[in-house]
C-alpha positions as semicolon CSV with decimal commas, in nm:
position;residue;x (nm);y (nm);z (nm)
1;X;0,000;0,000;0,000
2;X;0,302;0,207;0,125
3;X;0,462;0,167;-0,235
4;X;0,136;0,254;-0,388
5;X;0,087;0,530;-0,262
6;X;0,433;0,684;-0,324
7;X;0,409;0,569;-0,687
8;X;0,130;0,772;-0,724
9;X;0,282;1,084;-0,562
10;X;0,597;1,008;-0,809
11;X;0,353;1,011;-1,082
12;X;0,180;1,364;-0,966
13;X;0,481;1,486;-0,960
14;X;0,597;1,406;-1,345
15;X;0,278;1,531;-1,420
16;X;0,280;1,824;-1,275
17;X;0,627;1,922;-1,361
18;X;0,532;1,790;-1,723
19;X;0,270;2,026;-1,746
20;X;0,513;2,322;-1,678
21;X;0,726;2,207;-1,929
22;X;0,459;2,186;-2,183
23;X;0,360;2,560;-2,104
24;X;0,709;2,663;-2,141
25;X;0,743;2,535;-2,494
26;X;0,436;2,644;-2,563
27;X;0,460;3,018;-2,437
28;X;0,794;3,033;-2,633
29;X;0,622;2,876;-2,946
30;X;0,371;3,139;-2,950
31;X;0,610;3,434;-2,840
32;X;0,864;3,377;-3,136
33;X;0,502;3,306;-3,348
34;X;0,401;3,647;-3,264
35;X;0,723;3,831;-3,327
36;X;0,744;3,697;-3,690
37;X;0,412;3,838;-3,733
38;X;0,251;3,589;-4,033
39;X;0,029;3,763;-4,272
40;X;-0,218;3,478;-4,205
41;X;-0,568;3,561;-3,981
42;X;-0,515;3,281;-3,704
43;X;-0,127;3,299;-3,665
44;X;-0,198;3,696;-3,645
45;X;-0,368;3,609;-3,331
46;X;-0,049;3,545;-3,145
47;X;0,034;3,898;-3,145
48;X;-0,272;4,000;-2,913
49;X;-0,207;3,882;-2,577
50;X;0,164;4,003;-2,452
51;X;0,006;4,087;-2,113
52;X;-0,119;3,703;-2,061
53;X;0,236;3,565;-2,193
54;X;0,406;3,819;-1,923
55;X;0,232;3,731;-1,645
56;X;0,249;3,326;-1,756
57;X;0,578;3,381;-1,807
58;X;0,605;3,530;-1,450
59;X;0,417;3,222;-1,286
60;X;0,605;2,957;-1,466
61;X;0,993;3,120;-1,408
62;X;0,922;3,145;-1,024
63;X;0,796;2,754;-1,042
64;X;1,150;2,677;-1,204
65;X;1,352;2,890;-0,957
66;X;1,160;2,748;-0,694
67;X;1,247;2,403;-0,829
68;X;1,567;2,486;-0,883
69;X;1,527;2,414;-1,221
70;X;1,792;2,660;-1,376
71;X;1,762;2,521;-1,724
72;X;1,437;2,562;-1,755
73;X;1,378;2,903;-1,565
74;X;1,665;3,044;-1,801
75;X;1,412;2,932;-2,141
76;X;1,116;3,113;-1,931
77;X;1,281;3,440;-1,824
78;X;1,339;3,485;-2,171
79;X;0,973;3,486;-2,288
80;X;0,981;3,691;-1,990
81;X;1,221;3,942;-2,085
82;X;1,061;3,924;-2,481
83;X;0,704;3,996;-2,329
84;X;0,813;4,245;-2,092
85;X;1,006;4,394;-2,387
86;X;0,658;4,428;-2,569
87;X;0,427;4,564;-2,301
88;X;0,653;4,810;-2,108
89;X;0,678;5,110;-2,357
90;X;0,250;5,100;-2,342
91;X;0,275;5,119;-1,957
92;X;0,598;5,396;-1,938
93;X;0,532;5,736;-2,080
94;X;0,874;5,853;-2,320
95;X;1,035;6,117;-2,256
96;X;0,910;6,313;-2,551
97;X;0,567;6,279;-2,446
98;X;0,635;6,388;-2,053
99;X;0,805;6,671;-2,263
100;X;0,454;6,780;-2,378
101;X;0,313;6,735;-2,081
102;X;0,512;6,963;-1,861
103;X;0,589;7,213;-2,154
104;X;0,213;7,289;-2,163
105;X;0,122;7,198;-2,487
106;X;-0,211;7,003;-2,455
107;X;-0,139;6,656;-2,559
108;X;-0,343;6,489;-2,799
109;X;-0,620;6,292;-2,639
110;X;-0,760;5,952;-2,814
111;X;-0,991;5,740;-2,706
112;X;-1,064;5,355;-2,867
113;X;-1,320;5,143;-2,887
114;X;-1,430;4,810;-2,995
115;X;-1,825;4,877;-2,944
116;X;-1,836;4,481;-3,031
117;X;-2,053;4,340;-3,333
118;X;-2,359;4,257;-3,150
119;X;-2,391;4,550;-2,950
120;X;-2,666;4,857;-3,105
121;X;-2,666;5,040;-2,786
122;X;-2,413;5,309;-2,810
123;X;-2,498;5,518;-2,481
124;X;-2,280;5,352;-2,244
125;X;-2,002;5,466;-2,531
126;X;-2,160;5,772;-2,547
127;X;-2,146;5,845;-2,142
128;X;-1,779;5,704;-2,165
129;X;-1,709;5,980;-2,449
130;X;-1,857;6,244;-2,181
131;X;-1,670;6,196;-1,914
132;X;-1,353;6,131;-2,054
133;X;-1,387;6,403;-2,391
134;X;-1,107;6,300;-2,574
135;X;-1,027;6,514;-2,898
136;X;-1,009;6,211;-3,174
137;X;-1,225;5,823;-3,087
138;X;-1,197;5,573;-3,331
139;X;-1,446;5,307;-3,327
140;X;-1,442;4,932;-3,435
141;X;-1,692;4,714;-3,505
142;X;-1,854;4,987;-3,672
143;X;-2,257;4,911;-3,829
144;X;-2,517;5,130;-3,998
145;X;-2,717;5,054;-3,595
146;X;-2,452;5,218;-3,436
147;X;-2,393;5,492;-3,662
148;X;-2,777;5,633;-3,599
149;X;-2,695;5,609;-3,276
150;X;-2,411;5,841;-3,216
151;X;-2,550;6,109;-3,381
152;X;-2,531;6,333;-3,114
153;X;-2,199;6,300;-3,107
154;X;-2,193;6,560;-3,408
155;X;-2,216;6,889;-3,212
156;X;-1,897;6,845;-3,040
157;X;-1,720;6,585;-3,273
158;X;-1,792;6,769;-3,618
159;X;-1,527;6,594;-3,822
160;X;-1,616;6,220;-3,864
161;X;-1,496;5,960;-4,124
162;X;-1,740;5,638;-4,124
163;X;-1,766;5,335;-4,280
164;X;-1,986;5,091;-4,117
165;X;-2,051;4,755;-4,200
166;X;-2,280;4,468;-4,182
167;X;-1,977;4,229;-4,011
168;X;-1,735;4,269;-3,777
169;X;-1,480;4,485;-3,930
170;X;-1,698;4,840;-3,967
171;X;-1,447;5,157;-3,893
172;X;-1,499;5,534;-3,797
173;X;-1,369;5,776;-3,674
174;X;-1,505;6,099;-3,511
175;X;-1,275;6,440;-3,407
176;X;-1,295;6,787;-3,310
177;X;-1,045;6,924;-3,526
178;X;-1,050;6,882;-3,899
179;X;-0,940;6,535;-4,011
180;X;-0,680;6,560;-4,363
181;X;-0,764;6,353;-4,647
182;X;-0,910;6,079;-4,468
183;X;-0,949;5,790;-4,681
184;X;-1,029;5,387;-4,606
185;X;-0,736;5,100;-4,713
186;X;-0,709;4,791;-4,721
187;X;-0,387;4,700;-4,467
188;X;-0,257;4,392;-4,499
189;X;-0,418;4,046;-4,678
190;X;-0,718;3,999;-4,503
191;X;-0,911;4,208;-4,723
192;X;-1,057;4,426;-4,397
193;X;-1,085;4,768;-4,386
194;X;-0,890;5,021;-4,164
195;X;-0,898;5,436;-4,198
196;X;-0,615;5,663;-4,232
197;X;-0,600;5,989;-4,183
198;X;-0,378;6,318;-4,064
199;X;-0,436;6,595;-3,888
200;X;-0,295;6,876;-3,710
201;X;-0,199;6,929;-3,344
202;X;0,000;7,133;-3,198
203;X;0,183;7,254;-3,486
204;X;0,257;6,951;-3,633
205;X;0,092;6,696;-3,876
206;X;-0,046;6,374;-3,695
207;X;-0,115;6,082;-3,860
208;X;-0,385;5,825;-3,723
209;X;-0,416;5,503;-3,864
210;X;-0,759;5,299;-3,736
211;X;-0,753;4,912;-3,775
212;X;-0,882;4,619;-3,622
C-alpha cells in the first residue's frame, strides 16, 4: 500500500512538472510566433495577448527557480524578458511625451473602442465619451445601428470619417479638429478595412491610422 501510494505521488509529480514544461514550450512557441508576425488571420492572433504571456511567463519562471530548475527558468525568463520587452513602452510614458506634458502643450487625447458586433446600444459609449472628452475616438466594429446612434456626437465631434458595415470589421472615426484627407485601405491580406488619416496638433501633422 506504502509503495502505492508513493508511486502515485511520483507520478503527480511528473505530471505536474510535465505540465510546466509543456507551457514553457508552448509560451515560447507562441512568443517567437508572434514576433514573426505571419500575414495569415489565425497565426496573427499570437500577437494579441503580450500581457497574458508576461504574467504566464512570471508564474512559470518562479515555479523553475523554486524548483531549482535553472535550465528551464533560463528558457522562461526569456519569454519573460521578450514579453516584458513588448508591453513596457505602453505602460511607461517617453520622454518626448512627458516633454509635452510639462511644456504645456495640450497633448493629444484619443480614445478607442471596440463597441463589439452585436452591441446597437451606443450610450454607455456615449457616457464614456462624456466623461472622458477626448479630442479624436476611433471606433471598431462599426454598423449602420450604431452609426444612428451616435449622432449626437456631431455637435462636439464635427469631423467624422465612417464606414460601417454589416460584419465585424466596420471603422470610424469621429474628431474635433478637422481630419486631412481621410481615406479607407485595405492593410494587410485579409481584405478588412482600416482608416487613415492626418491631422494637425500642436503645430505639427499627426497621422492616425484605425484598424482592427
Amino acid at each position: 500500500m506504502k509503495h502505492q501510494t508513493k508511486s502515485r505521488q511520483a507520478w503527480y509529480a511528473i505530471s505536474f512538472k510535465g505540465m510546466f514544461q509543456l507551457a514553457t514550450l508552448l509560451l515560447g512557441l507562441l512568443l517567437i510566433t508572434s514576433f514573426f508576425r505571419f500575414d495569415h488571420r489565425l497565426l496573427s492572433v499570437a500577437t494579441n495577448f503580450y500581457v497574458v504571456y508576461f504574467l504566464a511567463a512570471l508564474l512559470i519562471t518562479l515555479y523553475w527557480l523554486i524548483r531549482r530548475s535553472w535550465g528551464w527558468g533560463v528558457l522562461t525568463l526569456g519569454s519573460l524578458v521578450l514579453s516584458t520587452a513588448v508591453i513596457a513602452p505602453y505602460y511607461y510614458s517617453s520622454s518626448a511625451i512627458e516633454q509635452v506634458a510639462e511644456g504645456g502643450d495640450k497633448p493629444l487625447k484619443l480614445l478607442l473602442s471596440n463597441i463589439n458586433l452585436a452591441n446597437q446600444d451606443a450610450s454607455s459609449l456615449i457616457s464614456l465619451v462624456h466623461d472622458e472628452k477626448p479630442d479624436l475616438i476611433v471606433i471598431q466594429e462599426f454598423t449602420n445601428g450604431i452609426q444612428n446612434e451616435l449622432q449626437s456626437l456631431k455637435s462636439v465631434y464635427p469631423y467624422s470619417f465612417q464606414k460601417p458595415s454589416g460584419g465585424a470589421f466596420g471603422m470610424a472615426v469621429y474628431s474635433k479638429v478637422e481630419l486631412l484627407n481621410p481615406k479607407a485601405e485595405y492593410i494587410g491580406s485579409f481584405g478588412e478595412i482600416s482608416i487613415v488619416t492626418s491631422l494637425s496638433w500642436g503645430g505639427e501633422e499627426v497621422v492616425v491610422i484605425g484598424s482592427h
